[in-house]
Short mmCIF file of C-alpha atoms and ligand atoms in Angstrom, two decimals:
data_model
loop_
_atom_site.label_atom_id
_atom_site.label_comp_id
_atom_site.label_asym_id
_atom_site.label_seq_id
_atom_site.Cartn_x
_atom_site.Cartn_y
_atom_site.Cartn_z
CA MET A 2 -53.30 -76.43 31.06
CA GLN A 3 -53.72 -78.96 33.87
CA SER A 4 -56.27 -81.67 33.38
CA VAL A 5 -59.38 -81.19 35.42
CA ARG A 6 -60.28 -83.86 37.85
CA THR A 7 -63.88 -85.11 38.21
CA LEU A 8 -66.14 -82.28 37.16
CA VAL A 9 -69.61 -81.28 38.17
CA LEU A 10 -71.67 -79.00 35.98
CA ALA A 11 -74.06 -76.83 37.89
CA THR A 12 -76.93 -74.87 36.45
CA ALA A 13 -78.33 -72.72 39.21
CA LYS A 14 -80.18 -69.53 38.24
CA PHE A 15 -79.26 -66.27 39.82
CA GLY A 16 -81.27 -63.43 41.17
CA SER A 17 -81.43 -60.14 39.22
CA LYS A 18 -79.17 -58.24 41.58
CA VAL A 19 -75.96 -59.70 40.15
CA GLN A 20 -76.95 -58.54 36.72
CA SER A 21 -77.00 -54.88 37.79
CA LEU A 22 -73.21 -54.62 37.82
CA LYS A 23 -72.76 -55.96 34.38
CA ALA A 24 -72.75 -52.68 32.51
CA SER A 25 -70.18 -50.97 34.76
CA ARG A 26 -67.89 -53.98 34.66
CA GLN A 27 -67.97 -54.18 30.94
CA LEU A 28 -66.77 -50.54 30.84
CA ARG A 29 -63.96 -51.24 33.26
CA PHE A 30 -62.77 -54.44 31.57
CA SER A 31 -63.40 -53.61 27.97
CA SER A 32 -59.97 -54.38 26.56
CA THR A 33 -59.86 -57.00 23.88
CA PHE A 34 -58.17 -60.37 24.16
CA SER A 35 -56.63 -62.47 21.49
CA SER A 36 -57.34 -66.13 22.04
CA THR A 37 -54.02 -67.09 20.48
CA SER A 38 -51.39 -64.88 22.03
CA GLY A 39 -53.17 -63.30 24.93
CA PHE A 40 -52.71 -59.65 23.95
CA ARG A 41 -52.56 -57.96 20.62
CA ALA A 42 -49.25 -56.67 19.23
CA VAL A 43 -49.44 -52.92 18.59
CA HIS A 44 -46.74 -51.63 16.30
CA SER A 45 -45.24 -48.24 17.11
CA SER A 46 -46.03 -46.82 13.65
CA GLU A 47 -49.66 -47.74 14.08
CA VAL A 48 -49.77 -46.00 17.47
CA LYS A 49 -48.41 -42.79 16.18
CA HIS A 50 -51.22 -42.44 13.67
CA GLN A 51 -53.97 -43.11 16.18
CA GLY A 52 -55.84 -40.20 17.64
CA PRO A 53 -56.71 -39.81 21.35
CA VAL A 54 -58.69 -42.64 22.89
CA ALA A 55 -58.10 -44.82 19.81
CA LYS A 56 -59.75 -48.23 19.93
CA PRO A 57 -57.63 -51.34 19.13
CA LYS A 58 -58.67 -52.48 15.71
CA ASP A 59 -59.27 -56.06 16.77
CA GLU A 60 -62.06 -54.85 19.04
CA GLU A 61 -64.21 -55.12 15.97
CA LYS A 62 -63.30 -58.81 15.65
CA GLN A 63 -65.69 -61.34 16.95
CA GLN A 64 -65.52 -61.58 20.72
CA VAL A 65 -64.61 -64.80 22.47
CA VAL A 66 -67.68 -66.32 24.05
CA LEU A 67 -67.95 -68.13 27.35
CA VAL A 68 -69.29 -71.59 26.55
CA ASN A 69 -69.35 -73.40 29.90
CA ALA A 70 -68.20 -73.30 33.49
CA ILE A 71 -67.56 -76.29 35.73
CA ARG A 72 -66.14 -77.02 39.18
CA ASP A 73 -64.07 -79.94 40.29
CA ILE A 74 -65.48 -82.50 42.75
CA ASP A 75 -64.35 -80.78 45.90
CA GLY A 76 -65.14 -77.31 44.62
CA SER A 77 -61.64 -75.86 45.01
CA MET A 78 -61.18 -75.18 41.25
CA ILE A 79 -63.40 -73.67 38.59
CA THR A 80 -62.73 -74.31 34.90
CA ILE A 81 -64.26 -72.14 32.14
CA GLY A 82 -64.37 -73.09 28.46
CA THR A 83 -64.52 -70.58 25.60
CA SER A 84 -65.74 -70.64 22.02
CA THR A 85 -62.13 -70.90 20.86
CA GLY A 86 -61.77 -74.22 22.65
CA GLU A 87 -59.54 -72.83 25.40
CA GLN A 88 -59.89 -73.79 29.01
CA HIS A 89 -58.83 -71.52 31.91
CA GLN A 90 -58.73 -72.66 35.58
CA TYR A 91 -59.28 -70.45 38.63
CA PRO A 92 -58.96 -71.48 42.28
CA SER A 93 -62.19 -70.88 44.16
CA VAL A 94 -60.38 -69.05 46.98
CA TRP A 95 -59.01 -66.57 44.40
CA LEU A 96 -62.46 -66.08 42.86
CA ARG A 97 -64.11 -65.41 46.25
CA ASP A 98 -61.21 -63.11 47.27
CA ASN A 99 -61.77 -61.16 44.06
CA CYS A 100 -65.54 -61.04 44.03
CA GLN A 101 -66.54 -57.86 42.21
CA CYS A 102 -69.84 -57.24 43.98
CA PRO A 103 -70.38 -53.93 45.79
CA LYS A 104 -69.93 -55.63 49.19
CA CYS A 105 -66.53 -57.00 48.20
CA PHE A 106 -65.05 -54.47 45.78
CA ASN A 107 -65.38 -50.66 45.67
CA THR A 108 -65.34 -49.64 42.01
CA THR A 109 -64.88 -45.92 42.79
CA MET A 110 -61.73 -46.55 44.85
CA GLN A 111 -60.71 -49.57 42.74
CA SER A 112 -60.13 -51.36 46.06
CA ARG A 113 -60.92 -54.77 47.48
CA THR A 114 -63.15 -54.44 50.57
CA VAL A 115 -63.51 -58.14 51.47
CA ASP A 116 -62.86 -58.32 55.20
CA TRP A 117 -60.15 -60.91 55.66
CA LYS A 118 -60.67 -61.20 59.36
CA TYR A 119 -63.78 -63.21 58.45
CA PHE A 120 -62.54 -64.73 55.19
CA ASP A 121 -62.84 -68.50 54.82
CA ILE A 122 -60.05 -69.76 52.54
CA ASN A 123 -61.88 -73.12 52.21
CA ILE A 124 -65.04 -71.52 50.88
CA LYS A 125 -66.53 -73.41 47.88
CA PRO A 126 -69.15 -72.61 45.31
CA THR A 127 -72.36 -74.67 45.41
CA HIS A 128 -73.58 -73.49 42.04
CA VAL A 129 -71.61 -72.65 38.89
CA MET A 130 -73.06 -71.24 35.73
CA ALA A 131 -71.96 -69.65 32.45
CA GLU A 132 -74.47 -67.11 31.21
CA GLU A 133 -74.22 -64.09 28.88
CA ASN A 134 -70.43 -64.19 28.88
CA GLN A 135 -70.35 -64.16 32.69
CA LEU A 136 -69.22 -66.74 35.19
CA LYS A 137 -71.78 -66.82 37.99
CA LEU A 138 -71.20 -68.45 41.33
CA VAL A 139 -73.23 -69.07 44.44
CA TRP A 140 -71.02 -69.77 47.49
CA ASN A 141 -71.76 -72.14 50.36
CA ASP A 142 -72.43 -69.18 52.62
CA GLY A 143 -75.08 -67.90 50.22
CA HIS A 144 -73.01 -65.04 48.75
CA GLU A 145 -73.30 -64.57 44.96
CA SER A 146 -70.57 -63.46 42.55
CA ASP A 147 -70.30 -62.91 38.86
CA TYR A 148 -67.26 -62.25 36.65
CA ASP A 149 -67.05 -60.93 33.06
CA LEU A 150 -65.22 -63.20 30.63
CA ASN A 151 -62.76 -60.57 29.57
CA TRP A 152 -61.96 -59.80 33.20
CA LEU A 153 -61.26 -63.48 33.81
CA LEU A 154 -59.17 -63.94 30.59
CA GLU A 155 -56.96 -60.94 31.50
CA ARG A 156 -56.26 -62.63 34.80
CA SER A 157 -55.86 -66.18 33.48
CA PHE A 158 -53.28 -68.25 35.27
CA THR A 159 -52.01 -69.71 31.97
CA GLU A 160 -48.31 -69.17 31.36
CA ASN A 161 -48.77 -67.07 28.20
CA VAL A 162 -51.08 -64.53 29.85
CA ARG A 163 -48.95 -64.30 33.01
CA LYS A 164 -45.85 -63.77 30.97
CA GLU A 165 -47.48 -61.07 28.87
CA TRP A 166 -48.73 -59.26 31.95
CA MET A 167 -45.37 -59.36 33.64
CA LYS A 168 -43.61 -58.27 30.52
CA GLN A 169 -45.77 -55.22 30.11
CA HIS A 170 -46.03 -54.13 33.70
CA TYR A 171 -43.07 -55.22 35.79
CA PRO A 172 -41.41 -53.14 34.46
CA MET A 173 -41.59 -52.47 30.75
CA THR A 174 -39.62 -54.09 28.02
CA ARG A 175 -35.97 -53.13 28.18
CA ILE A 176 -33.50 -53.58 25.31
CA SER A 177 -29.79 -53.61 26.03
CA TRP A 178 -27.24 -51.98 23.77
CA GLY A 179 -23.53 -51.62 23.11
CA THR A 180 -21.43 -48.91 21.39
CA VAL A 181 -22.32 -50.10 17.86
CA ASP A 182 -26.01 -49.51 18.63
CA PHE A 183 -25.73 -46.15 20.33
CA ASN A 184 -26.48 -43.89 17.37
CA LYS A 185 -29.50 -45.99 16.46
CA ILE A 186 -31.06 -46.01 20.01
CA LEU A 187 -30.23 -42.40 21.03
CA LYS A 188 -33.28 -40.23 20.29
CA LYS A 189 -33.44 -36.45 20.66
CA TYR A 190 -36.65 -34.66 21.72
CA ASP A 191 -37.57 -30.96 21.66
CA PHE A 192 -38.05 -29.38 25.06
CA ASN A 193 -41.30 -27.61 24.08
CA ASP A 194 -42.73 -30.87 22.59
CA ILE A 195 -42.11 -32.68 25.93
CA LEU A 196 -43.97 -29.86 27.72
CA ASN A 197 -46.84 -29.51 25.24
CA SER A 198 -47.47 -32.87 23.62
CA ASP A 199 -48.70 -35.90 25.56
CA ALA A 200 -47.71 -38.15 22.62
CA THR A 201 -44.13 -36.85 22.73
CA LEU A 202 -44.00 -37.11 26.51
CA LEU A 203 -45.10 -40.74 26.31
CA ASP A 204 -42.69 -41.58 23.47
CA TRP A 205 -39.82 -39.98 25.44
CA LEU A 206 -40.66 -41.90 28.63
CA GLU A 207 -41.02 -45.18 26.75
CA ASN A 208 -37.69 -44.60 25.06
CA ILE A 209 -35.96 -44.07 28.41
CA ALA A 210 -37.69 -47.15 29.78
CA THR A 211 -36.65 -49.27 26.81
CA TYR A 212 -33.10 -48.07 26.17
CA GLY A 213 -32.22 -46.17 29.35
CA ILE A 214 -31.23 -42.95 27.64
CA ALA A 215 -32.54 -40.00 25.58
CA LEU A 216 -31.67 -36.34 24.86
CA ILE A 217 -33.78 -33.20 25.12
CA ASP A 218 -32.72 -30.17 23.02
CA ASN A 219 -33.72 -26.46 22.92
CA THR A 220 -34.03 -26.17 26.69
CA PRO A 221 -34.25 -22.59 27.91
CA PRO A 222 -30.93 -21.57 29.54
CA GLN A 223 -32.19 -21.18 33.15
CA GLU A 224 -31.43 -23.26 36.20
CA ASP A 225 -35.05 -24.21 36.93
CA GLN A 226 -35.97 -25.90 33.66
CA LEU A 227 -35.60 -29.51 34.85
CA ARG A 228 -38.43 -28.87 37.28
CA ARG A 229 -40.73 -28.17 34.32
CA VAL A 230 -39.85 -31.50 32.77
CA ALA A 231 -40.24 -33.34 36.13
CA ASP A 232 -43.64 -31.71 36.69
CA ARG A 233 -44.74 -33.06 33.26
CA VAL A 234 -43.84 -36.58 34.43
CA GLY A 235 -45.23 -36.13 37.99
CA PHE A 236 -42.93 -34.64 40.54
CA ILE A 237 -39.25 -34.19 41.25
CA ARG A 238 -37.30 -36.52 43.57
CA ARG A 239 -35.52 -34.77 46.42
CA THR A 240 -32.26 -36.18 47.82
CA GLN A 241 -29.68 -34.94 50.28
CA TYR A 242 -28.30 -32.83 47.43
CA GLY A 243 -31.61 -31.01 47.00
CA GLU A 244 -34.19 -31.09 44.24
CA GLU A 245 -31.93 -29.35 41.73
CA TYR A 246 -28.17 -29.64 42.21
CA MET A 247 -25.52 -27.63 40.54
CA VAL A 248 -22.78 -29.65 38.80
CA LYS A 249 -19.86 -27.28 38.59
CA HIS A 250 -16.50 -26.81 40.26
CA GLN A 251 -17.27 -25.91 43.90
CA PRO A 252 -14.25 -25.56 46.25
CA GLY A 253 -14.77 -27.36 49.56
CA THR A 254 -17.52 -29.65 48.23
CA SER A 255 -18.41 -32.99 49.76
CA ASN A 256 -19.01 -34.64 46.40
CA LEU A 257 -16.51 -35.44 43.65
CA ALA A 258 -19.13 -34.50 41.01
CA TYR A 259 -18.68 -30.91 42.16
CA THR A 260 -15.09 -30.80 41.09
CA SER A 261 -13.54 -30.45 37.62
CA GLY A 262 -11.52 -33.68 37.74
CA ASN A 263 -12.08 -36.95 35.99
CA LEU A 264 -15.24 -38.62 37.31
CA GLN A 265 -15.14 -42.40 37.27
CA MET A 266 -18.13 -44.40 36.01
CA HIS A 267 -20.86 -44.70 38.67
CA THR A 268 -24.52 -44.77 39.47
CA ASP A 269 -25.81 -41.92 41.59
CA LEU A 270 -26.76 -42.54 45.23
CA PRO A 271 -25.99 -46.29 45.47
CA TYR A 272 -26.06 -45.68 49.26
CA TYR A 273 -29.84 -45.25 49.20
CA ASP A 274 -32.22 -48.18 49.49
CA TYR A 275 -34.71 -46.25 47.39
CA LYS A 276 -32.51 -44.94 44.62
CA PRO A 277 -33.54 -42.15 42.21
CA GLY A 278 -34.55 -43.90 38.95
CA ILE A 279 -34.23 -41.25 36.20
CA ASN A 280 -31.26 -38.89 36.10
CA MET A 281 -31.45 -35.58 34.24
CA LEU A 282 -28.46 -33.32 33.48
CA HIS A 283 -29.17 -29.97 31.90
CA CYS A 284 -26.13 -28.36 30.21
CA LEU A 285 -26.18 -24.61 30.83
CA VAL A 286 -22.51 -23.95 30.11
CA GLN A 287 -20.17 -26.44 28.49
CA THR A 288 -16.36 -26.12 28.65
CA GLU A 289 -14.90 -24.59 25.52
CA GLY A 290 -11.61 -26.42 25.99
CA THR A 291 -10.83 -30.08 25.97
CA GLY A 292 -12.53 -32.50 28.37
CA GLY A 293 -15.99 -32.41 29.94
CA GLU A 294 -17.30 -35.22 27.78
CA ASN A 295 -19.91 -37.48 29.38
CA GLN A 296 -19.44 -41.23 29.27
CA VAL A 297 -22.21 -43.88 29.61
CA THR A 298 -22.32 -47.66 29.56
CA ASP A 299 -25.40 -49.89 29.60
CA ALA A 300 -24.72 -52.05 32.65
CA MET A 301 -27.54 -54.35 31.64
CA HIS A 302 -25.66 -55.11 28.39
CA VAL A 303 -22.44 -55.76 30.33
CA ALA A 304 -24.28 -57.93 32.87
CA GLU A 305 -25.85 -60.02 30.10
CA LYS A 306 -22.44 -60.46 28.47
CA LEU A 307 -20.80 -61.55 31.71
CA LYS A 308 -23.67 -63.89 32.51
CA ARG A 309 -23.17 -65.53 29.10
CA GLU A 310 -19.36 -65.59 28.95
CA LYS A 311 -18.21 -65.55 32.62
CA PRO A 312 -20.98 -67.00 34.73
CA GLU A 313 -18.70 -67.44 37.74
CA VAL A 314 -17.92 -63.68 37.68
CA TYR A 315 -21.58 -62.85 37.27
CA LYS A 316 -22.54 -65.03 40.21
CA VAL A 317 -20.02 -63.32 42.52
CA LEU A 318 -21.24 -59.84 41.43
CA THR A 319 -24.86 -60.75 42.05
CA GLU A 320 -24.28 -62.54 45.37
CA THR A 321 -21.69 -60.41 47.20
CA PRO A 322 -23.14 -57.51 49.12
CA VAL A 323 -21.10 -54.31 48.94
CA GLU A 324 -21.38 -51.32 51.30
CA TRP A 325 -22.05 -47.96 49.64
CA CYS A 326 -21.60 -44.86 51.75
CA ASP A 327 -21.91 -41.06 51.68
CA ILE A 328 -20.95 -38.89 54.60
CA GLY A 329 -21.04 -35.14 54.42
CA GLN A 330 -22.93 -31.88 54.70
CA GLU A 331 -25.03 -30.06 52.14
CA SER A 332 -26.81 -26.76 52.69
CA GLY A 333 -26.50 -27.22 56.44
CA TYR A 334 -27.90 -30.74 56.35
CA SER A 335 -25.51 -33.42 57.75
CA PHE A 336 -25.90 -36.93 56.44
CA HIS A 337 -24.50 -40.42 56.80
CA SER A 338 -26.08 -42.61 54.15
CA LEU A 339 -25.27 -46.29 53.98
CA TYR A 340 -26.69 -49.20 52.00
CA ARG A 341 -25.52 -52.73 51.33
CA THR A 342 -26.31 -54.43 48.03
CA PRO A 343 -24.49 -56.30 45.28
CA VAL A 344 -23.09 -54.54 42.21
CA ILE A 345 -25.66 -56.39 40.04
CA LEU A 346 -29.12 -57.14 41.45
CA ASN A 347 -31.29 -59.71 39.72
CA ASP A 348 -35.04 -60.06 39.77
CA SER A 349 -36.81 -63.23 40.90
CA ASN A 350 -36.33 -64.71 37.37
CA GLY A 351 -32.58 -64.23 37.57
CA ASP A 352 -32.65 -61.42 35.04
CA PHE A 353 -30.84 -58.07 35.42
CA LEU A 354 -32.77 -55.69 37.63
CA ARG A 355 -30.31 -52.87 38.49
CA ALA A 356 -26.71 -51.93 39.03
CA ASP A 357 -24.99 -50.19 41.92
CA TYR A 358 -21.51 -49.05 41.18
CA SER A 359 -19.34 -46.20 42.51
CA GLN A 360 -15.71 -46.33 43.21
CA GLN A 361 -15.98 -43.00 45.07
CA GLN A 362 -18.92 -44.06 47.24
CA ARG A 363 -17.85 -47.64 48.12
CA ASP A 364 -17.15 -47.96 51.83
CA SER A 365 -13.96 -49.44 53.19
CA HIS A 366 -16.18 -51.58 55.43
CA PHE A 367 -16.77 -54.82 53.52
CA SER A 368 -18.81 -57.08 55.84
CA VAL A 369 -18.43 -60.40 54.05
CA PRO A 370 -16.61 -63.56 55.09
CA LEU A 371 -12.82 -63.34 54.44
CA ASP A 372 -12.88 -65.95 51.67
CA GLN A 373 -15.28 -63.77 49.58
CA VAL A 374 -13.13 -60.65 49.50
CA ILE A 375 -10.48 -61.57 46.88
CA PRO A 376 -13.02 -63.33 44.52
CA TRP A 377 -15.13 -60.19 44.66
CA TYR A 378 -12.22 -57.91 43.69
CA GLU A 379 -11.48 -60.25 40.80
CA ALA A 380 -15.13 -60.16 39.67
CA HIS A 381 -15.25 -56.42 40.13
CA ALA A 382 -12.17 -55.93 37.99
CA ALA A 383 -13.72 -58.08 35.22
CA PHE A 384 -16.91 -55.99 35.41
CA THR A 385 -14.99 -52.71 35.35
CA GLU A 386 -12.96 -53.84 32.39
CA GLU A 387 -16.17 -54.44 30.41
CA LEU A 388 -17.62 -51.07 31.53
CA TYR A 389 -14.70 -49.28 29.95
CA ASN A 390 -14.42 -51.61 26.96
CA PRO A 391 -14.85 -49.48 23.82
CA GLU A 392 -17.41 -51.97 22.56
CA ASN A 393 -19.64 -51.13 25.51
CA THR A 394 -19.07 -47.49 26.44
CA VAL A 395 -19.67 -44.23 24.61
CA TYR A 396 -18.39 -40.64 25.05
CA PHE A 397 -20.14 -37.51 23.91
CA LYS A 398 -20.00 -33.83 24.80
CA LEU A 399 -23.30 -32.32 25.80
CA LYS A 400 -24.19 -29.13 24.06
CA GLU A 401 -25.55 -26.10 25.84
CA ARG A 402 -29.43 -26.28 26.06
CA GLU A 403 -29.31 -30.08 25.94
CA ILE A 404 -30.60 -32.37 28.73
CA LEU A 405 -29.06 -35.85 29.07
CA VAL A 406 -31.75 -38.14 30.55
CA PHE A 407 -30.79 -41.66 31.62
CA ASP A 408 -31.79 -44.58 33.78
CA ASN A 409 -29.72 -44.15 36.92
CA ILE A 410 -30.13 -47.75 38.10
CA ARG A 411 -29.20 -49.23 34.71
CA LEU A 412 -26.69 -47.02 32.97
CA LEU A 413 -23.35 -46.10 34.48
CA HIS A 414 -22.11 -42.61 33.83
CA GLY A 415 -18.81 -40.68 34.13
CA ARG A 416 -17.15 -37.53 32.92
CA LYS A 417 -13.78 -36.52 31.57
CA GLY A 418 -11.92 -33.89 33.56
CA TYR A 419 -11.80 -30.30 32.30
CA GLU A 420 -10.47 -26.91 33.26
CA ASP A 421 -12.59 -23.86 33.90
CA LYS A 422 -11.54 -20.41 32.79
CA PRO A 423 -12.75 -17.10 34.28
CA SER A 424 -14.87 -16.55 31.18
CA ASN A 425 -15.97 -20.12 30.81
CA THR A 426 -17.25 -21.99 33.88
CA ARG A 427 -18.78 -25.36 33.02
CA HIS A 428 -22.24 -25.58 34.63
CA LEU A 429 -24.78 -28.43 34.58
CA VAL A 430 -27.99 -28.71 36.63
CA GLY A 431 -29.11 -32.10 37.82
CA SER A 432 -32.44 -33.49 38.98
CA TYR A 433 -34.15 -36.82 39.44
CA VAL A 434 -37.53 -38.43 38.89
CA ASP A 435 -38.47 -41.77 40.32
CA TRP A 436 -39.35 -44.73 38.14
CA ASP A 437 -42.52 -45.28 40.12
CA VAL A 438 -43.69 -41.85 39.09
CA ALA A 439 -42.51 -42.25 35.45
CA TYR A 440 -44.11 -45.68 34.98
CA SER A 441 -47.34 -44.40 36.46
CA ARG A 442 -47.31 -41.49 33.89
CA ILE A 443 -46.57 -44.00 31.10
CA ARG A 444 -49.65 -46.17 32.03
CA VAL A 445 -51.91 -43.10 32.33
CA LEU A 446 -50.76 -41.76 28.98
CA ARG A 447 -51.09 -45.11 27.26
CA LYS A 448 -54.65 -45.42 28.48
CA LYS A 449 -55.42 -41.84 27.43
CA LEU A 450 -53.81 -41.99 23.98
CA ARG A 451 -54.23 -45.64 22.99
CA GLY A 452 -57.15 -46.84 25.08
CA HIS A 453 -55.01 -49.47 26.84
CA ILE A 454 -51.83 -49.60 28.86
CA ARG A 455 -49.91 -52.12 26.83
CA SER A 456 -46.65 -51.22 25.20
CA HIS A 457 -46.25 -50.60 21.50
CA LEU A 458 -43.69 -53.40 21.79
CA SER A 459 -46.36 -55.78 23.10
CA SER A 460 -46.13 -59.28 21.70
CA THR A 461 -43.72 -58.24 18.97
CA PRO A 462 -40.48 -60.22 18.89
CA VAL A 463 -37.89 -58.03 20.54
CA GLN A 464 -34.55 -58.21 18.82
CA LYS A 465 -31.90 -57.53 21.38
CA CYS A 466 -29.11 -55.25 20.34
CA THR A 467 -25.74 -56.96 20.21
FE1 LIG B 89 -23.39 -38.81 38.78
ZN1 LIG B 90 -69.10 -60.17 46.80
#
């Protein structure tokens, strides 16, 4: 917490109109706030025993109370103090931008309506007051605003609260894994439970978000069943291969996945800017002979290992753009897809965000300076070696009626070659759902089932798999 410069305590009284919004805001921002860690840790076992719209237990604890509110000498910063002795600072420009009055914020649409054409970023409050757990401000243009304490605390600029918010929302907690962890993290769900139980649907989605993989069993043996799962999440993602694509040997195909040969590790559609997030493969017919096993590796786990043990390799993989390409025709639609991005993409914190990798879809065009080409091949070889390292990769043969669900921008997948027979033609159906749609469903279900959108992993120490 920064020290506050010269402070002025103001005690202006407000008119009754600002009080009228109080009830509705308390409904909207009713989540509890722990003064020590920001948000409460909710253990998964506790969540499972809660009924619909369960209230967090600490809601019964004594609420934090707003004790005072002060502004600095030039009015650009407001500091509030609470009964726990904490102080939280808010820039005046942010407070005015986020005024919650009906003129500035539409609660029905949950949208800011402040007109920025006329917004003064130098606006200052002339009066500052703490009353009934609300910060109340009168601005130098006469406008009045008030803010509930819980609403303010959830939006505190302190590092703890910001970290907690980011951890839970952008995206969700992800835990990397290697071969030794696979049996522990792989969870199997029943098809009918996914379709009929919101609690199972949420658990399944959170499991994919956390570990990047899950299985569904007892799926009816028809080609259109993935659509039913996608509809439970939200809606299916269409690509140039359609909404449901048939993975089986197809003579004359424009995609290697539609052959029976060995399929090298890859992510699907690296040549798209907006890549499908969740990949689903429904096994209708498995080969009875040898081969046909699926292979998966958690690229996040491999990336973390390289970052730790071979930082120079990691740097090249994250900084050298590669061109991914797909040219062909599918169901009468001709396409030429092209996208340029590194094999490993980091977020703004330098942490793993996603992987793009496909030997079959990597273009021969490589538009980088000459001196970057050989170092990239060396780094790519080191990455590939780790992908196929038995410590990092797993093989398993899908059973008929099973659906393999995995994070397409985190896990790499491949398949061993096989041979069809006239009486036994291997047949899988594939479909995608976008992460935007899945995360949205997770938040909606968390709110519905738990009363808040925080993860069951919230604030609990996350032990990363080795
Ligand atoms: Fe694939
Ligand atoms: Zn307003």
